[in-house]
PDB file of C-alpha atoms in Angstrom:
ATOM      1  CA  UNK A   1       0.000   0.000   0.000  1.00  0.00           C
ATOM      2  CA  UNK A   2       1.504   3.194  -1.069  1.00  0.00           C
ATOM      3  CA  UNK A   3      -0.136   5.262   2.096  1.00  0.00           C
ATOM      4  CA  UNK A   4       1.710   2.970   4.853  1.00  0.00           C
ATOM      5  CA  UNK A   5       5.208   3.771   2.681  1.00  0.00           C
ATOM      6  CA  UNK A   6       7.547   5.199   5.220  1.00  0.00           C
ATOM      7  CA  UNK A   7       9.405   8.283   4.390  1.00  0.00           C
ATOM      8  CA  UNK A   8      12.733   6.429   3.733  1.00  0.00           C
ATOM      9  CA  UNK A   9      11.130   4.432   1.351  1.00  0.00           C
ATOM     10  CA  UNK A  10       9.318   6.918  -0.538  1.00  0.00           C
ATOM     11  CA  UNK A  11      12.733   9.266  -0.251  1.00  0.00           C
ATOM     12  CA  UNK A  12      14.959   6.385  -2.035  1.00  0.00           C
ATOM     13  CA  UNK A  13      12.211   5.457  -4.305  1.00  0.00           C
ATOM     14  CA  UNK A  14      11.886   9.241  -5.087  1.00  0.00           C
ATOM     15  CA  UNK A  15      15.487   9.490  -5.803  1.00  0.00           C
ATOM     16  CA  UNK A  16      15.487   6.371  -7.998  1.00  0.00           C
ATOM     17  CA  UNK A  17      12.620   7.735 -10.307  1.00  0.00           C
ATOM     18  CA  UNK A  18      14.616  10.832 -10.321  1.00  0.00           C
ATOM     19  CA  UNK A  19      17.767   9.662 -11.591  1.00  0.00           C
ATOM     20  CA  UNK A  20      15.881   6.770 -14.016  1.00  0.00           C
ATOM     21  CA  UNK A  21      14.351  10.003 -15.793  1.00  0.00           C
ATOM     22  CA  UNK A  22      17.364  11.678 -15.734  1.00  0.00           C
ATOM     23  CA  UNK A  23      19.076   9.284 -17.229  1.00  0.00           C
ATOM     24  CA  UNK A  24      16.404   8.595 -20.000  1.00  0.00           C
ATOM     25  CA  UNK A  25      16.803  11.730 -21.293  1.00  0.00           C
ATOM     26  CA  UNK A  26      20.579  11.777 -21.591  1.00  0.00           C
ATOM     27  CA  UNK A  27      21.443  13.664 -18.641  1.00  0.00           C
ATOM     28  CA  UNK A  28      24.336  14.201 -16.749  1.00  0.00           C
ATOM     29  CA  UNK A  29      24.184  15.432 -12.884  1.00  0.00           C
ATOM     30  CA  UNK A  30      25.722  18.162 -14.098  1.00  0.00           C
ATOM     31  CA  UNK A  31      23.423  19.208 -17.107  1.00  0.00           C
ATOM     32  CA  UNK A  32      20.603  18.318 -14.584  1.00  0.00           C
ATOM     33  CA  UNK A  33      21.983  20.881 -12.373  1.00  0.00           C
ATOM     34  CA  UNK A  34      22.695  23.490 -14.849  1.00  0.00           C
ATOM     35  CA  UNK A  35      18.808  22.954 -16.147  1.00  0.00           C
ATOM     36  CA  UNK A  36      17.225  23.212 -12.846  1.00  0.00           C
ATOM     37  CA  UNK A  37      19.331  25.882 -10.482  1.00  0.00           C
ATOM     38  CA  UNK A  38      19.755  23.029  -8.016  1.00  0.00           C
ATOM     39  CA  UNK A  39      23.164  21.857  -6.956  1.00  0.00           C
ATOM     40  CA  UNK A  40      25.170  18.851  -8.182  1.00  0.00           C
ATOM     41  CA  UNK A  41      25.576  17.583  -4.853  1.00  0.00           C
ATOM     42  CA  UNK A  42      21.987  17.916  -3.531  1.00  0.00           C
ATOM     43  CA  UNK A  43      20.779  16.038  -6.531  1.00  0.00           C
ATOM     44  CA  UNK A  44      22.668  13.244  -5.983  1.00  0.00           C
ATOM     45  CA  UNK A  45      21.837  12.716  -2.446  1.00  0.00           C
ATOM     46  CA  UNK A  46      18.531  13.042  -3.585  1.00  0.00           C
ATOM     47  CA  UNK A  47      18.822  10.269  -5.992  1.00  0.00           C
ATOM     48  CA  UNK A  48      20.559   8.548  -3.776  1.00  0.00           C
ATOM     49  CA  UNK A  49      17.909   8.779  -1.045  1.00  0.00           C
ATOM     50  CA  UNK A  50      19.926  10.760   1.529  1.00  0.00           C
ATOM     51  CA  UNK A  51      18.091  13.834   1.552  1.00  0.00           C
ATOM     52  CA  UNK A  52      14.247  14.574   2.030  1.00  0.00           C
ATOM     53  CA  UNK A  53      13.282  17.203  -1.032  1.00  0.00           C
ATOM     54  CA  UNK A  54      10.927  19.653  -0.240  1.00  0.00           C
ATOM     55  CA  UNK A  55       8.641  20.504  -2.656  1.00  0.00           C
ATOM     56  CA  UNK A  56      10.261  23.803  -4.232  1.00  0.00           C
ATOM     57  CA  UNK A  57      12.996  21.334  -5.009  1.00  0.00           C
ATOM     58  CA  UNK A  58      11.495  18.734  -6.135  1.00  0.00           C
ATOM     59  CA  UNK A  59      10.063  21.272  -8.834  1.00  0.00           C
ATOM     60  CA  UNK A  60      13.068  22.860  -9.812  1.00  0.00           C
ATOM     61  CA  UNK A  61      14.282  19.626 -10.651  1.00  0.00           C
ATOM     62  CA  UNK A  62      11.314  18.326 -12.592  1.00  0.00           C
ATOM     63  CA  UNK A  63      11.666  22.054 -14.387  1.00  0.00           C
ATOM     64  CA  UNK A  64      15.354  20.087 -15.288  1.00  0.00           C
ATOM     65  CA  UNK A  65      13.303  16.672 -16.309  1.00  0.00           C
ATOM     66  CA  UNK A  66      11.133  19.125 -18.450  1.00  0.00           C
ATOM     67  CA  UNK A  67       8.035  16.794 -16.513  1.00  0.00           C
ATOM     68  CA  UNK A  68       5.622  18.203 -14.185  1.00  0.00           C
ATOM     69  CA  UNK A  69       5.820  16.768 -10.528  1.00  0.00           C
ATOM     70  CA  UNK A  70       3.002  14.814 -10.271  1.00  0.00           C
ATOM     71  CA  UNK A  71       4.908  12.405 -12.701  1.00  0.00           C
ATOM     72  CA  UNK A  72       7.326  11.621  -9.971  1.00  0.00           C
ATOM     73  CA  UNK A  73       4.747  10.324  -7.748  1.00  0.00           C
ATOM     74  CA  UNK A  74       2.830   8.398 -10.505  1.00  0.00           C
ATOM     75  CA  UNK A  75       3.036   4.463  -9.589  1.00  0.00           C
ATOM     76  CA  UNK A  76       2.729   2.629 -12.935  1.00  0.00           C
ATOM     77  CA  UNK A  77       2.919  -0.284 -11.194  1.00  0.00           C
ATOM     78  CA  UNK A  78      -0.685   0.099 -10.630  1.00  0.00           C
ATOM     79  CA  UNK A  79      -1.414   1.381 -13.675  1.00  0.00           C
ATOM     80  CA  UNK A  80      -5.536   0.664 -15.057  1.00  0.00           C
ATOM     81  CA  UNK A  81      -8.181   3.155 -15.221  1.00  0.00           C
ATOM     82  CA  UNK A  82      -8.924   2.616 -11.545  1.00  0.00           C
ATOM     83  CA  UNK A  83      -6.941   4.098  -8.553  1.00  0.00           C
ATOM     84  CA  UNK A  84      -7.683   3.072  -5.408  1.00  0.00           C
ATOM     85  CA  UNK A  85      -7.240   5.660  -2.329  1.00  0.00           C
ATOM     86  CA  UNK A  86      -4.882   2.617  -0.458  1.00  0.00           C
ATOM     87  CA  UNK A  87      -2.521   2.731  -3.845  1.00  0.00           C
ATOM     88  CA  UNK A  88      -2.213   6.056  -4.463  1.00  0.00           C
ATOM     89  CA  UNK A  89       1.342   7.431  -4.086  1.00  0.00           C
ATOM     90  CA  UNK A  90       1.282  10.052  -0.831  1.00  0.00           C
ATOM     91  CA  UNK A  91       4.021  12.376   0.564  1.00  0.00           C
ATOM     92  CA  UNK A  92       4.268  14.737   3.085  1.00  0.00           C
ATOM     93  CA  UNK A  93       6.422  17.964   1.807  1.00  0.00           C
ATOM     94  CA  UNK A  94       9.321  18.304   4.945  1.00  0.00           C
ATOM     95  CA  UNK A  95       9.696  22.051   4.878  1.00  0.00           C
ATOM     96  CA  UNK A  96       5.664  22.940   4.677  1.00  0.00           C
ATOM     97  CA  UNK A  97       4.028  19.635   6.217  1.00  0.00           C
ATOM     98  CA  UNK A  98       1.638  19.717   2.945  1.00  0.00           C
ATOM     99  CA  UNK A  99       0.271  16.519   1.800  1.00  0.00           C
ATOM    100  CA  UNK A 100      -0.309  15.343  -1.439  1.00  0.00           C
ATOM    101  CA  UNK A 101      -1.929  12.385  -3.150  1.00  0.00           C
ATOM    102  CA  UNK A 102      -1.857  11.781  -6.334  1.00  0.00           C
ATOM    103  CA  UNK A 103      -5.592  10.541  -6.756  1.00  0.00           C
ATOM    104  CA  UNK A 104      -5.315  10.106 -10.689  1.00  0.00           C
ATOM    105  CA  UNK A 105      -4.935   6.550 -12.289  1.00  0.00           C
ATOM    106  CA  UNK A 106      -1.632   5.715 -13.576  1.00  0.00           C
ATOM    107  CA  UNK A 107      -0.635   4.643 -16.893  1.00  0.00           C
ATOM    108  CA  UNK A 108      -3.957   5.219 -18.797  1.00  0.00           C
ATOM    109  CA  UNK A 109      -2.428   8.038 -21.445  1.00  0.00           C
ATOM    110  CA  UNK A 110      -5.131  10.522 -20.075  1.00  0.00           C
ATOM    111  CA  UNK A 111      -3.346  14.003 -20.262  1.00  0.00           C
ATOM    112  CA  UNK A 112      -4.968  14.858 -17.101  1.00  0.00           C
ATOM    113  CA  UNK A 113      -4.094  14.512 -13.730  1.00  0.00           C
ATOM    114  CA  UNK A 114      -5.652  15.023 -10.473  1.00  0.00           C
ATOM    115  CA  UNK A 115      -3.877  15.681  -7.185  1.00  0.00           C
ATOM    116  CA  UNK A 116      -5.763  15.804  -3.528  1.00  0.00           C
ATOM    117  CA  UNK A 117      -3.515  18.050  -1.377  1.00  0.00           C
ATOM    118  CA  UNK A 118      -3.819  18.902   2.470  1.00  0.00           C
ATOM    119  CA  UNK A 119      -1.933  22.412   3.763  1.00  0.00           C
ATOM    120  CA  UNK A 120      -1.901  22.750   7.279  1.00  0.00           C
ATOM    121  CA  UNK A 121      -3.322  26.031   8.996  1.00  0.00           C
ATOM    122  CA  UNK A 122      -0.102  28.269   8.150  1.00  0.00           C
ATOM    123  CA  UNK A 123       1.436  26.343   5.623  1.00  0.00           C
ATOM    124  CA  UNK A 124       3.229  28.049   2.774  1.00  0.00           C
ATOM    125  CA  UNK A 125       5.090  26.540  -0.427  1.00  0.00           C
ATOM    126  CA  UNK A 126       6.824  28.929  -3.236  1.00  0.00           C
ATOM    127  CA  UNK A 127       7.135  26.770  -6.351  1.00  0.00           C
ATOM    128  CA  UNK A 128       9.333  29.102  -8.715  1.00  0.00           C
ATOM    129  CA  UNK A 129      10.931  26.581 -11.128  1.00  0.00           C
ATOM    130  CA  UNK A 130      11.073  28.112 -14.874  1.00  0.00           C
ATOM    131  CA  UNK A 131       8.434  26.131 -16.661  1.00  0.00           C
ATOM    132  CA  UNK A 132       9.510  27.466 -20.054  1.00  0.00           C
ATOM    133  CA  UNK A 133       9.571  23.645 -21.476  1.00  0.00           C
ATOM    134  CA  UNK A 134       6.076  22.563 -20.834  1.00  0.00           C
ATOM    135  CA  UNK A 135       2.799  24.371 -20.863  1.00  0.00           C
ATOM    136  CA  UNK A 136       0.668  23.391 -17.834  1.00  0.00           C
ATOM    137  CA  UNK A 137      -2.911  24.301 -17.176  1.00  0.00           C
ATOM    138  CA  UNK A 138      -4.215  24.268 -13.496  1.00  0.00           C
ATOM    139  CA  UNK A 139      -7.199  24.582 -11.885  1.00  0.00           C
ATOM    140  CA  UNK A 140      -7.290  24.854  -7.521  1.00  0.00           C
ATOM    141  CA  UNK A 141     -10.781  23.699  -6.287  1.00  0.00           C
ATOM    142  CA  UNK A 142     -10.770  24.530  -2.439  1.00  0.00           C
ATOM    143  CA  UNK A 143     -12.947  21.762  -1.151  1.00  0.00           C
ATOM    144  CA  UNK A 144     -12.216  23.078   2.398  1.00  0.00           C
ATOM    145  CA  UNK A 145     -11.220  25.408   5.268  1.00  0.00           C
ATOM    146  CA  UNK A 146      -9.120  28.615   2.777  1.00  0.00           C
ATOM    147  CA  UNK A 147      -6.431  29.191   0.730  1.00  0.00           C
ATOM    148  CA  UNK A 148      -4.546  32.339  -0.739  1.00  0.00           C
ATOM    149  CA  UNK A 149      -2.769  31.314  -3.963  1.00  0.00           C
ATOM    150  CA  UNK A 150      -0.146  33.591  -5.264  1.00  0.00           C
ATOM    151  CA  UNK A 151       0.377  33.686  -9.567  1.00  0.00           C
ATOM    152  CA  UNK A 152       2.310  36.447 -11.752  1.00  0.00           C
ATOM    153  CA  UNK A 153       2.304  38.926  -8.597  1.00  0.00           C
ATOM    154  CA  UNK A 154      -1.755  38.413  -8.096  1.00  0.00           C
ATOM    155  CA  UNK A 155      -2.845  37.232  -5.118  1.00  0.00           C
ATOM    156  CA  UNK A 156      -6.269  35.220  -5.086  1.00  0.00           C
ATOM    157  CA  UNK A 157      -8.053  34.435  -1.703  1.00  0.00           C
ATOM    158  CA  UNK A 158     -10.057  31.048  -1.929  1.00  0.00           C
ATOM    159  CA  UNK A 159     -12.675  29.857   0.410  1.00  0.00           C
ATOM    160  CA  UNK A 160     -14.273  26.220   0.324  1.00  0.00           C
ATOM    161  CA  UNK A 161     -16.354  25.729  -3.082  1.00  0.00           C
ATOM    162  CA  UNK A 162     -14.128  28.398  -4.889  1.00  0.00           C
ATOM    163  CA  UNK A 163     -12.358  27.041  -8.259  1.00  0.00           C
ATOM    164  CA  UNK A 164      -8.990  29.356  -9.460  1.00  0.00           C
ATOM    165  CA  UNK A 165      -8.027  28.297 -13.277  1.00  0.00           C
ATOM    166  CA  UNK A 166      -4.140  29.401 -14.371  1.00  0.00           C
ATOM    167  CA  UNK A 167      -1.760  28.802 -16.737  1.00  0.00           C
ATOM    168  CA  UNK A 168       1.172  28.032 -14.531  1.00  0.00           C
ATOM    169  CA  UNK A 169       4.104  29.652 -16.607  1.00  0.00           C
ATOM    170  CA  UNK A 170       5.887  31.553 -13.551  1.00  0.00           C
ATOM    171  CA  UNK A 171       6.332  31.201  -9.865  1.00  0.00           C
ATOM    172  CA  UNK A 172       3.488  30.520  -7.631  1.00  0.00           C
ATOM    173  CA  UNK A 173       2.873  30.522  -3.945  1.00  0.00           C
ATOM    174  CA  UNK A 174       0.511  28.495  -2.305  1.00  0.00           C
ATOM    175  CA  UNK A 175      -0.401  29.571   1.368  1.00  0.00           C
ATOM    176  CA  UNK A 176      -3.240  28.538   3.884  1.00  0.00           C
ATOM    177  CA  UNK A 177      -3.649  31.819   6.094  1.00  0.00           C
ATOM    178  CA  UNK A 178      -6.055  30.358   8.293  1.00  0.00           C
ATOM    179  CA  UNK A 179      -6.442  27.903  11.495  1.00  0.00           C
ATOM    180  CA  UNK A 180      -7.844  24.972  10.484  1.00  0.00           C
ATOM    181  CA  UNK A 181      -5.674  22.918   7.263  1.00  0.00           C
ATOM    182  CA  UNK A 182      -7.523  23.649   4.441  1.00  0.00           C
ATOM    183  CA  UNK A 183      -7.909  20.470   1.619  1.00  0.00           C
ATOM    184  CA  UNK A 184      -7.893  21.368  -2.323  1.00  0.00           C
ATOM    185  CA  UNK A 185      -8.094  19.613  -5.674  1.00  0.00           C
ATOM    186  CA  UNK A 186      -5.339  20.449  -8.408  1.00  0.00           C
ATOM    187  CA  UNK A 187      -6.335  19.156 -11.663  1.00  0.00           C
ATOM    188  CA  UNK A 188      -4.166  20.151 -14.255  1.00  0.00           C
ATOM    189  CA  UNK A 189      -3.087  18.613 -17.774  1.00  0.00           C
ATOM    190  CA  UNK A 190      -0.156  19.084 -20.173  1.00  0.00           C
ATOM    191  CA  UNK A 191       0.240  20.006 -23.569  1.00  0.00           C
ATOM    192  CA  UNK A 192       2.430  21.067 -26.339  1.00  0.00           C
TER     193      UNK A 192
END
């Protein structure tokens, strides 16, 4: 079950999809680092399961991979048009104490995918990875408690029931300013 994994196991396993793609696509630690703005070092302990990425990392280096980051946390080896909550891939950013699951079925060639996250009351993440290679489309549904989502300078307070749609082609920030953790859908898809 991917939602009993513990956090060593999903940090090596992280690292190991990270390198895998790195190395499909011809790259060198050092090309991945000059692609992504994150060190030589710090990718390899990554990939070598010695460090716990945080989520602004983990996106500067998928910026590298040219691949969004739900991809790292796809698990083909369930892959069928049915995902069931106890397979889907979980993890728990260290830096922000975020949550996300990816709730989308693996391996089905839909260009959509869904993510479930949970930001606890306070939480803040800053993803700011150039996303030049890949154009993503995004839409935050708040499904509860409220969220204040940051894009091209704007900031846009959501409550529960609110929807936000963006083309994510700069930095955004993500932050829960109230007391309570506040739960959101990201469904986004890929193209060109």
């Amino acid at each position: 079950m991917m939602e009993m994994m513990d956090d060593l196991e999903l940090d090596q396993r992280l690292g190991a999809r990270i390198k895998a793609l790195r190395q499909s696509r011809s790259l060198t630690l050092d090309m991945l680092a000059e692609r992504s703005g994150v060190s030589r070092a710090m990718i390899s302990r990554v990939e070598r399961g010695e460090s716990s990425p945080t989520a602004a990392l983990l996106d500067r280096v998928c910026a590298g991979l040219g691949i969004v980051l739900s991809v790292l946390f796809r698990d083909e080896g369930h892959a069928g048009p049915l995902a069931r909550r106890a397979d889907q891939s979980v993890w728990t950013d260290p830096a922000s104490g975020y949550v996300r699951r990816n709730v989308s079925p693996a391996g089905t060639g839909s260009g959509i995918e869904i993510v479930d996250v949970e930001m606890p009351a306070g939480g803040r993440v800053l993803l700011d990875a150039p996303r030049s290679a890949h154009r993503l489309d995004q839409q935050v549904w708040v499904l509860a408690g409220e969220m204040v989502v940051t894009l091209a300078g704007i900031e846009h307070r959501l409550a529960a029931g609110d929807c936000l749609q963006m083309l994510l082609d700069g930095p955004i920030a993500y932050h829960n300013p109230g007391s309570v953790p506040a739960r959101y859908a990201v469904v986004l898809t890929t193209s060109g």
